CSV table of C-alpha atoms and ligand atoms in Angstrom, one decimal:
chain,number,residue,atom,x,y,z
A,256,MET,CA,0.1,0.0,-0.1
A,257,ASP,CA,1.3,3.4,-0.9
A,258,VAL,CA,1.5,6.4,1.4
A,259,ALA,CA,-1.9,7.8,0.4
A,260,GLY,CA,-3.4,4.2,1.0
A,261,LEU,CA,-2.1,4.1,4.4
A,262,ARG,CA,-3.5,7.5,5.4
A,263,GLU,CA,-6.8,6.5,3.8
A,264,ALA,CA,-7.0,3.1,5.5
A,265,LYS,CA,-5.8,5.0,8.9
A,266,LEU,CA,-3.0,2.3,9.0
A,267,ALA,CA,-0.4,5.3,9.1
A,268,LYS,CA,1.7,5.7,12.4
A,269,LYS,CA,1.1,9.0,14.1
A,270,ALA,CA,4.1,11.1,15.3
A,271,LEU,CA,4.0,14.2,17.3
A,272,ILE,CA,7.2,16.5,16.9
A,273,THR,CA,8.0,19.4,19.4
A,274,GLY,CA,10.2,22.0,18.0
A,275,ILE,CA,8.9,21.1,14.5
A,276,THR,CA,9.7,24.9,13.4
A,277,GLY,CA,13.3,24.3,13.9
A,278,GLN,CA,16.0,22.7,11.6
A,279,ASP,CA,15.6,19.1,12.8
A,280,GLY,CA,11.9,19.5,13.0
A,281,ALA,CA,11.7,20.4,9.4
A,282,TYR,CA,13.9,17.4,8.1
A,283,LEU,CA,12.3,15.0,10.3
A,284,SER,CA,9.0,16.0,9.5
A,285,GLN,CA,9.7,15.5,5.8
A,286,LEU,CA,11.5,12.0,6.6
A,287,LEU,CA,8.3,11.0,8.5
A,288,LEU,CA,5.8,12.0,5.7
A,289,GLU,CA,8.0,10.2,3.1
A,290,ASN,CA,7.4,7.2,5.2
A,291,GLY,CA,3.5,7.3,5.2
A,292,TYR,CA,3.2,8.9,8.8
A,293,GLU,CA,0.5,11.2,10.2
A,294,VAL,CA,2.8,14.2,11.3
A,295,HIS,CA,1.6,16.5,14.0
A,296,GLY,CA,3.7,19.4,15.3
A,297,GLY,CA,3.8,21.4,18.4
A,298,VAL,CA,4.3,24.9,17.8
A,299,ARG,CA,4.6,27.9,20.3
A,300,ARG,CA,2.1,31.0,19.6
A,301,ILE,CA,5.0,33.2,19.8
A,302,SER,CA,7.2,31.2,17.4
A,303,HIS,CA,10.3,32.8,16.1
A,304,SER,CA,10.6,30.9,13.0
A,305,GLU,CA,7.0,29.9,12.5
A,306,THR,CA,6.5,27.5,9.7
A,307,VAL,CA,9.2,28.9,7.4
A,308,ARG,CA,11.4,26.0,6.8
A,309,LEU,CA,8.2,23.8,6.4
A,310,VAL,CA,7.3,26.0,3.9
A,311,GLY,CA,10.3,26.0,2.1
A,312,LEU,CA,10.4,22.1,2.1
A,313,GLY,CA,6.8,22.3,0.8
A,314,ILE,CA,5.3,20.3,3.5
A,315,ASP,CA,3.6,22.6,5.6
A,316,GLN,CA,0.0,21.8,4.3
A,317,ASP,CA,1.0,18.1,5.1
A,318,ILE,CA,1.2,18.8,9.3
A,319,THR,CA,-1.3,19.2,11.7
A,320,PHE,CA,-0.2,22.1,14.2
A,321,HIS,CA,-1.0,22.3,17.7
A,322,ASP,CA,-0.3,25.0,20.4
A,323,PHE,CA,2.5,23.8,22.5
A,324,ASP,CA,4.8,25.2,24.9
A,325,LEU,CA,7.4,23.1,26.8
A,326,SER,CA,7.1,25.6,29.9
A,327,GLU,CA,3.2,25.0,30.0
A,328,GLN,CA,2.3,21.8,31.5
A,329,ASN,CA,-1.3,22.0,30.2
A,330,SER,CA,-0.6,22.3,26.7
A,331,ILE,CA,1.7,19.1,27.0
A,332,VAL,CA,-0.8,16.9,28.8
A,333,ARG,CA,-3.5,18.0,26.3
A,334,ALA,CA,-1.3,17.1,23.3
A,335,ILE,CA,-0.1,13.8,24.8
A,336,ARG,CA,-3.6,12.8,26.0
A,337,GLU,CA,-5.6,13.7,22.9
A,338,GLY,CA,-3.2,12.6,20.6
A,339,GLN,CA,-2.1,8.9,21.5
A,340,TYR,CA,0.7,9.2,19.3
A,341,ASP,CA,2.7,6.2,18.3
A,342,GLU,CA,5.9,8.1,18.4
A,343,VAL,CA,6.8,11.5,20.1
A,344,TYR,CA,10.2,13.3,19.0
A,345,ASN,CA,11.0,15.9,21.7
A,346,LEU,CA,13.2,18.4,19.8
A,347,ALA,CA,12.0,21.6,21.3
A,348,ALA,CA,14.5,23.3,23.4
A,349,GLN,CA,16.2,26.9,24.1
A,350,SER,CA,18.9,25.4,21.7
A,351,PHE,CA,21.5,28.2,21.5
A,352,VAL,CA,24.5,27.7,23.9
A,353,GLY,CA,25.5,31.1,24.0
A,354,SER,CA,22.2,32.3,25.3
A,355,SER,CA,21.8,29.9,28.0
A,356,TRP,CA,24.3,32.1,30.1
A,357,ASP,CA,21.8,34.9,29.8
A,358,GLN,CA,18.9,33.1,30.6
A,359,PRO,CA,19.9,30.1,32.8
A,360,LEU,CA,16.4,29.7,34.6
A,361,TYR,CA,14.4,29.9,31.4
A,362,THR,CA,16.8,27.5,29.7
A,363,SER,CA,16.6,25.0,32.6
A,364,ASP,CA,12.8,25.1,32.8
A,365,VAL,CA,12.3,24.4,29.0
A,366,ASN,CA,15.4,21.9,28.3
A,367,SER,CA,15.0,19.8,31.7
A,368,MET,CA,11.7,20.2,33.0
A,369,GLY,CA,10.2,20.6,29.7
A,370,THR,CA,11.4,17.1,29.0
A,371,LEU,CA,10.1,15.7,32.2
A,372,ARG,CA,6.8,17.1,31.7
A,373,ILE,CA,6.4,15.0,28.5
A,374,LEU,CA,7.7,12.0,30.0
A,375,ASP,CA,5.4,12.3,32.8
A,376,ALA,CA,2.2,12.9,30.5
A,377,ILE,CA,3.3,9.8,28.4
A,378,ARG,CA,3.6,7.9,31.4
A,379,THR,CA,0.4,8.9,32.8
A,380,TYR,CA,-1.8,9.3,29.6
A,381,SER,CA,-0.1,7.3,26.8
A,382,PRO,CA,2.2,4.8,28.0
A,383,HIS,CA,2.4,3.0,24.5
A,384,SER,CA,4.2,6.1,22.9
A,385,ARG,CA,7.7,5.8,22.0
A,386,PHE,CA,9.8,8.7,23.0
A,387,TYR,CA,12.9,10.3,21.4
A,388,GLN,CA,14.7,12.9,23.4
A,389,ALA,CA,17.1,15.3,21.7
A,390,SER,CA,20.3,14.9,24.0
A,391,THR,CA,23.4,16.4,22.7
A,392,SER,CA,27.3,16.5,22.6
A,393,GLU,CA,27.1,19.5,24.7
A,394,MET,CA,26.8,17.2,27.6
A,395,TYR,CA,30.4,16.0,27.4
A,396,GLY,CA,31.6,19.7,27.7
A,397,LEU,CA,35.1,19.4,29.1
A,398,VAL,CA,35.9,16.0,27.5
A,399,GLN,CA,36.8,13.1,29.7
A,400,GLU,CA,37.7,10.6,26.9
A,401,VAL,CA,38.5,11.3,23.1
A,402,PRO,CA,36.3,10.3,21.2
A,403,GLN,CA,33.2,10.5,23.2
A,404,ARG,CA,30.9,7.3,23.4
A,405,GLU,CA,27.5,6.7,25.2
A,406,ASP,CA,29.3,5.7,28.3
A,407,THR,CA,31.8,8.9,28.4
A,408,PRO,CA,31.3,10.5,31.7
A,409,LEU,CA,29.4,13.9,31.3
A,410,TYR,CA,30.9,17.1,32.1
A,411,PRO,CA,28.7,20.0,30.8
A,412,ARG,CA,30.3,23.7,30.5
A,413,SER,CA,27.1,25.8,30.1
A,414,PRO,CA,23.4,26.1,31.6
A,415,TYR,CA,22.2,24.5,28.3
A,416,GLY,CA,24.4,21.4,28.9
A,417,VAL,CA,23.4,20.9,32.4
A,418,ALA,CA,19.8,21.2,31.6
A,419,LYS,CA,20.3,18.6,28.7
A,420,VAL,CA,22.0,16.3,31.1
A,421,PHE,CA,18.9,16.3,33.2
A,422,GLY,CA,16.5,15.6,30.6
A,423,HIS,CA,19.0,12.7,29.3
A,424,LEU,CA,19.2,10.9,32.8
A,425,MET,CA,15.3,11.3,33.2
A,426,THR,CA,14.8,9.6,29.7
A,427,ARG,CA,17.1,6.9,31.1
A,428,ASN,CA,14.9,6.9,34.3
A,429,TYR,CA,11.5,6.6,33.1
A,430,ARG,CA,12.6,3.9,30.5
A,431,GLU,CA,14.2,1.8,33.7
A,432,SER,CA,11.4,2.7,36.3
A,433,PHE,CA,8.3,2.5,34.2
A,434,GLY,CA,9.4,0.5,31.0
A,435,LEU,CA,8.6,3.5,28.8
A,436,HIS,CA,10.3,3.1,25.3
A,437,GLY,CA,12.5,6.1,25.5
A,438,SER,CA,15.5,6.8,23.5
A,439,SER,CA,18.0,9.4,23.9
A,440,GLY,CA,20.0,10.7,20.8
A,441,ILE,CA,23.5,12.0,21.8
A,442,LEU,CA,23.9,14.2,18.4
A,443,PHE,CA,27.0,15.9,17.6
A,444,ASN,CA,26.7,19.0,16.0
A,445,HIS,CA,24.6,19.0,13.0
A,446,GLU,CA,24.0,21.7,10.3
A,447,SER,CA,22.4,22.4,6.8
A,448,PRO,CA,21.0,25.4,5.0
A,449,LEU,CA,18.0,25.4,7.5
A,450,ARG,CA,20.4,25.8,10.7
A,451,GLY,CA,19.4,28.8,12.8
A,452,GLU,CA,21.4,31.8,11.9
A,453,GLU,CA,23.1,32.5,15.4
A,454,PHE,CA,25.0,29.1,14.9
A,455,VAL,CA,28.6,29.5,13.9
A,456,THR,CA,28.4,27.6,10.6
A,457,ARG,CA,25.4,29.6,9.3
A,458,LYS,CA,26.8,32.7,10.5
A,459,ILE,CA,29.9,32.2,8.6
A,460,THR,CA,28.1,30.9,5.2
A,461,MET,CA,25.5,33.8,5.3
A,462,GLY,CA,28.3,36.4,6.2
A,463,LEU,CA,30.4,34.9,3.1
A,464,ALA,CA,27.3,35.2,0.7
A,465,ARG,CA,27.0,38.7,1.8
A,466,ILE,CA,30.6,39.5,1.0
A,467,ALA,CA,30.3,37.5,-2.3
A,468,HIS,CA,27.5,39.8,-3.3
A,469,GLY,CA,29.6,43.2,-2.6
A,470,SER,CA,29.7,43.9,1.1
A,471,ASP,CA,32.8,45.1,2.7
A,472,ARG,CA,31.7,44.1,6.2
A,473,PRO,CA,33.6,41.5,7.7
A,474,ILE,CA,32.3,38.3,9.7
A,475,GLU,CA,33.0,38.9,13.3
A,476,LEU,CA,33.7,35.6,15.3
A,477,GLY,CA,34.7,34.8,18.8
A,478,ASN,CA,36.8,31.8,20.0
A,479,MET,CA,38.0,30.3,16.7
A,480,ASP,CA,40.1,27.6,18.2
A,481,ALA,CA,37.0,25.4,18.9
A,482,LYS,CA,36.7,22.0,17.2
A,483,ARG,CA,33.4,20.5,16.4
A,484,ASP,CA,32.3,17.1,14.9
A,485,TRP,CA,30.0,18.7,12.0
A,486,GLY,CA,27.6,16.3,10.2
A,487,TYR,CA,24.6,17.1,8.0
A,488,ALA,CA,21.1,17.4,9.7
A,489,LYS,CA,19.3,15.3,7.3
A,490,ASP,CA,21.5,12.4,8.0
A,491,TYR,CA,20.9,13.0,11.7
A,492,VAL,CA,17.2,12.9,11.5
A,493,ARG,CA,17.4,9.4,10.0
A,494,GLY,CA,19.4,8.3,13.0
A,495,MET,CA,16.2,9.8,15.4
A,496,TYR,CA,13.7,7.6,13.2
A,497,LEU,CA,15.8,4.6,13.5
A,498,MET,CA,16.1,4.7,17.2
A,499,LEU,CA,12.4,4.5,17.7
A,500,GLN,CA,12.0,1.6,15.3
A,501,GLN,CA,14.2,-0.6,17.6
A,502,ASP,CA,12.4,-3.1,20.1
A,503,GLU,CA,13.9,-1.3,23.0
A,504,GLY,CA,14.5,2.3,24.1
A,505,ASP,CA,18.5,3.0,24.3
A,506,GLU,CA,21.1,5.6,24.0
A,507,TYR,CA,23.2,6.2,20.8
A,508,VAL,CA,25.8,8.6,19.8
A,509,LEU,CA,25.3,10.2,16.3
A,510,ALA,CA,28.6,11.8,15.1
A,511,THR,CA,30.9,11.6,11.9
A,512,GLY,CA,34.0,10.3,14.1
A,513,ARG,CA,36.1,13.5,12.7
A,514,THR,CA,36.7,17.1,14.1
A,515,HIS,CA,37.5,20.0,12.4
A,516,THR,CA,38.5,23.8,13.2
A,517,ILE,CA,36.0,26.8,12.7
A,518,ARG,CA,39.1,28.0,10.3
A,519,GLU,CA,38.6,24.9,8.3
A,520,PHE,CA,35.2,25.3,7.9
A,521,ALA,CA,35.3,28.9,6.6
A,522,THR,CA,38.0,28.1,4.3
A,523,TRP,CA,35.9,25.3,2.5
A,524,ALA,CA,32.8,27.6,2.6
A,525,ALA,CA,34.8,30.6,1.1
A,526,ALA,CA,36.3,28.3,-1.6
A,527,GLU,CA,32.9,27.4,-2.8
A,528,LEU,CA,32.2,31.3,-3.5
A,529,GLY,CA,35.6,31.7,-5.2
A,530,MET,CA,37.5,33.3,-2.2
A,531,THR,CA,40.9,31.8,-0.9
A,532,LEU,CA,41.4,32.4,2.7
A,533,ALA,CA,44.5,33.3,4.3
A,534,TRP,CA,44.7,33.3,8.1
A,535,GLU,CA,47.1,35.9,9.8
A,536,GLY,CA,47.8,37.0,13.4
A,537,GLU,CA,46.8,35.3,16.8
A,538,GLY,CA,44.2,35.5,19.5
A,539,GLN,CA,42.0,38.7,19.3
A,540,ASP,CA,44.0,40.2,16.3
A,541,GLU,CA,43.4,36.9,14.2
A,542,VAL,CA,41.8,37.8,10.7
A,543,ALA,CA,41.4,36.0,7.5
A,544,ARG,CA,41.7,37.7,4.1
A,545,ASP,CA,40.9,36.8,0.7
A,546,THR,CA,44.2,36.6,-1.2
A,547,SER,CA,42.9,37.7,-4.5
A,548,SER,CA,41.1,40.8,-3.4
A,549,GLY,CA,42.8,41.5,-0.3
A,550,LYS,CA,39.6,41.9,1.6
A,551,THR,CA,39.4,41.1,5.5
A,552,ILE,CA,36.6,38.3,5.6
A,553,ILE,CA,36.7,37.4,9.2
A,554,LYS,CA,38.0,39.1,12.5
A,555,VAL,CA,37.6,38.5,15.9
A,556,ASN,CA,35.3,40.4,18.2
A,557,PRO,CA,35.6,39.3,22.0
A,558,ALA,CA,31.9,40.0,22.7
A,559,PHE,CA,31.2,36.3,21.0
A,560,TYR,CA,33.5,34.6,23.5
A,561,ARG,CA,31.6,32.4,26.1
A,562,PRO,CA,32.2,32.4,29.9
A,563,ALA,CA,33.0,28.8,29.5
A,564,GLU,CA,34.1,26.7,26.4
A,565,VAL,CA,33.9,23.4,25.0
A,566,ASP,CA,37.0,23.2,23.1
A,567,LEU,CA,37.0,19.7,21.4
A,568,LEU,CA,34.1,17.5,20.4
A,569,VAL,CA,34.4,14.2,18.5
A,570,GLY,CA,32.0,11.2,18.5
A,571,ASN,CA,32.3,7.8,18.3
A,572,ALA,CA,29.2,6.4,16.4
A,573,SER,CA,29.9,2.9,16.4
A,574,LYS,CA,27.1,1.5,18.5
A,575,ALA,CA,24.8,3.5,15.9
A,576,ARG,CA,26.5,1.9,13.0
A,577,ASP,CA,26.4,-1.9,14.5
A,578,LYS,CA,22.7,-1.6,16.1
A,579,LEU,CA,20.9,0.7,13.8
A,580,GLY,CA,23.0,0.6,10.7
A,581,TRP,CA,23.3,4.3,10.7
A,582,GLU,CA,26.2,6.3,9.4
A,583,ALA,CA,26.8,10.0,8.3
A,584,GLU,CA,27.1,10.0,4.4
A,585,VAL,CA,27.7,13.9,3.9
A,586,SER,CA,31.4,15.1,4.7
A,587,VAL,CA,32.0,18.5,6.6
A,588,GLU,CA,33.2,19.9,3.6
A,589,GLU,CA,30.5,18.8,1.2
A,590,LEU,CA,28.3,20.5,4.0
A,591,ALA,CA,30.2,23.9,4.2
A,592,ARG,CA,30.0,24.0,0.3
A,593,MET,CA,26.4,23.3,0.3
A,594,MET,CA,25.7,26.0,2.9
A,595,ALA,CA,27.6,28.5,1.5
A,596,ARG,CA,25.8,28.0,-1.9
A,597,SER,CA,22.5,28.0,-0.5
A,598,ASP,CA,23.1,31.3,1.1
A,599,TYR,CA,24.8,32.8,-1.9
A,600,ASP,CA,21.8,31.6,-4.1
A,601,ALA,CA,19.3,33.0,-1.9
A,602,ALA,CA,20.7,36.4,-1.6
A,603,THR,CA,20.6,36.8,-5.5
B,297,NAP,P1,16.4,24.6,16.7
B,297,NAP,O1,16.3,24.8,15.3
B,297,NAP,O2,16.9,25.8,17.3
B,297,NAP,O3,15.0,24.4,17.0
B,297,NAP,C1,14.3,24.5,18.0
B,297,NAP,C2,12.8,24.6,18.3
B,297,NAP,O4,12.4,24.5,19.7
B,297,NAP,C3,12.2,25.6,17.5
B,297,NAP,O5,11.2,24.8,16.8
B,297,NAP,C4,11.7,26.2,18.6
B,297,NAP,O6,10.5,27.0,18.4
B,297,NAP,C5,11.4,25.3,19.7
B,297,NAP,N1,11.3,25.8,21.2
B,297,NAP,C6,11.9,26.6,21.8
B,297,NAP,N2,11.4,27.0,22.8
B,297,NAP,C7,10.3,26.3,22.9
B,297,NAP,C8,9.2,26.1,24.0
B,297,NAP,N3,9.4,26.8,25.2
B,297,NAP,N4,8.3,25.4,23.9
B,297,NAP,C9,8.3,24.7,22.7
B,297,NAP,N5,9.0,24.8,21.6
B,297,NAP,C10,10.2,25.7,21.7
B,297,NAP,O7,17.3,23.5,16.9
B,297,NAP,P2,17.8,22.2,16.1
B,297,NAP,O8,19.0,22.4,15.6
B,297,NAP,O9,16.6,21.7,15.3
B,297,NAP,O10,17.9,21.3,17.1
B,297,NAP,C11,16.9,20.3,17.7
B,297,NAP,C12,17.0,19.8,19.0
B,297,NAP,O11,18.2,19.1,19.1
B,297,NAP,C13,17.2,20.8,20.1
B,297,NAP,O12,16.5,20.4,21.4
B,297,NAP,C14,18.6,20.8,20.3
B,297,NAP,O13,19.1,21.3,21.6
B,297,NAP,C15,19.0,19.6,20.1
B,297,NAP,N6,20.3,19.3,19.7
B,297,NAP,C16,20.9,19.9,18.3
B,297,NAP,C17,22.0,19.9,17.7
B,297,NAP,C18,22.4,20.6,16.5
B,297,NAP,O14,23.7,20.5,16.2
B,297,NAP,N7,21.7,20.9,15.8
B,297,NAP,C19,23.1,18.7,18.4
B,297,NAP,C20,22.6,18.2,19.5
B,297,NAP,C21,21.2,18.4,20.1
B,297,NAP,P3,10.3,28.5,17.6
B,297,NAP,O15,10.2,28.4,16.3
B,297,NAP,O16,9.2,29.2,18.6
B,297,NAP,O17,11.6,29.2,18.1
B,298,G4F,O1,27.9,27.0,16.1
B,298,G4F,P1,27.8,27.0,17.7
B,298,G4F,O2,26.9,28.1,18.4
B,298,G4F,O3,27.3,25.6,18.4
B,298,G4F,P2,27.6,24.9,19.8
B,298,G4F,O4,27.8,26.0,20.9
B,298,G4F,O5,28.5,23.7,19.7
B,298,G4F,O6,26.1,24.3,20.0
B,298,G4F,C1,25.3,23.6,19.1
B,298,G4F,O7,25.8,22.4,19.1
B,298,G4F,C2,25.3,21.5,20.2
B,298,G4F,C3,25.7,20.1,20.0
B,298,G4F,O8,27.1,20.0,20.6
B,298,G4F,C4,23.9,21.4,20.5
B,298,G4F,F1,23.4,20.9,21.4
B,298,G4F,C5,23.4,23.1,20.5
B,298,G4F,O9,21.7,23.0,20.6
B,298,G4F,C6,23.8,23.7,19.5
B,298,G4F,O10,23.3,22.9,18.2
B,298,G4F,O11,29.3,27.4,18.5
B,298,G4F,C7,30.0,26.3,18.1
B,298,G4F,C8,31.7,26.9,18.3
B,298,G4F,C9,31.6,27.0,20.0
B,298,G4F,O12,32.6,26.6,20.5
B,298,G4F,C10,31.7,28.8,19.9
B,298,G4F,O13,32.2,29.5,21.0
B,298,G4F,O14,31.8,28.1,17.6
B,298,G4F,C11,32.3,29.0,18.6
B,298,G4F,N1,32.1,30.3,18.0
B,298,G4F,C12,33.0,31.2,17.7
B,298,G4F,N2,32.6,32.5,17.4
B,298,G4F,C13,30.9,30.8,17.8
B,298,G4F,C14,31.3,32.1,17.4
B,298,G4F,N3,29.7,30.5,17.8
B,298,G4F,C15,28.6,31.4,17.7
B,298,G4F,N4,27.5,30.7,17.8
B,298,G4F,N5,28.9,32.4,17.1
B,298,G4F,C16,30.2,33.1,17.0
B,298,G4F,O15,30.5,34.1,16.4
């Protein structure tokens, strides 16, 4: 039976995605729709991005939206009790690490208590629902082992990371205490042309696109020594989906296993737009210039430094490979080029 037939015969699985307006929510919606799911999305009334990403993918008309806020217990209980979903993906969060020092209470409430509110609503009103929690490599923070695996000790370095540890451990606790089918995906950084504009990769590719179209304003960045394990968001939502198709809930790292500097990412993205970056100076005086035009493309602004840094992230996804058959397919260089090209084309 095809997708339309499944829906007609009411045989389609039903999923709720919180954070559906975000990067991962958009790609996961697309994947579930392709797999014949009936997709429902939780949306805040004061959504920042509204449904612009879903409109861009041409799938907004195929989704049923519900008022939903992780800080509002009633909206969560109503959604879970009335929906009786087969699968619930909790992607909603205050997801920007940098803001979490300015908004530690809000970040903690949304990212930790918000997760617990969903878990408890599922336990009480819909115990058959399978649950996915968006855990993060940021939980490893000051890394205790390289590369990081599912059992690497956690040492978060931001209010965001601390709050995510709570959600991660609560998901484990509800699985062990109540037999809930709950899984946590410990996802390393994943990016795409739909990435939020405040994150470093998108900030770089949007800035490069602006410069390639004639702007003289350099891109201002903070700590350029950080290293990240960057993958492509579309690969990572496939991993989320696979986790909820297993017989038991569990915890899985999704990562590429390779780590790169911000300088490398920027150099690849710039090359896609015809610029060759040369890096000069150190610390706050570091700049990147385009060797052919002589223009300054990137400079440091200490305003973007963080109170505590996560210097190095690199994941070992061998458990996901062995048990889920999952692997990252897009390299970081392809990703950097894809994002730069997309931002350049969008700005024409
Ligand atoms: P994103 O683009 O920033 O999307 C976050 C989503 O959460 C948005 O839909 C946002 O809605 C929603 N949201 C924020 N506060 C909310 C609240 N109080 N109640 C309900 N919804 C709320 O994030 P993403 O990159 O797709 O990431 C998805 C999840 O994975 C997040 O939980 C993030 O922390 C986690 N994660 C991401 C990465 C990564 O590299 N991308 C890695 C590891 C883990 P609005 O449109 O209203 O703002
Ligand atoms: O792109 P970022 O803001 O991502 P970060 O902090 O790693 O967080 C992202 O990945 C996490 C997974 O590890 C997710 F859980 C989280 O939700 C989010 O999606 O920053 C990456 C690095 C940092 O070390 C930061 O200090 O880039 C450095 N950086 C340097 N200059 C900058 C800038 N980051 C931003 N956002 N803006 C800058 O100007």
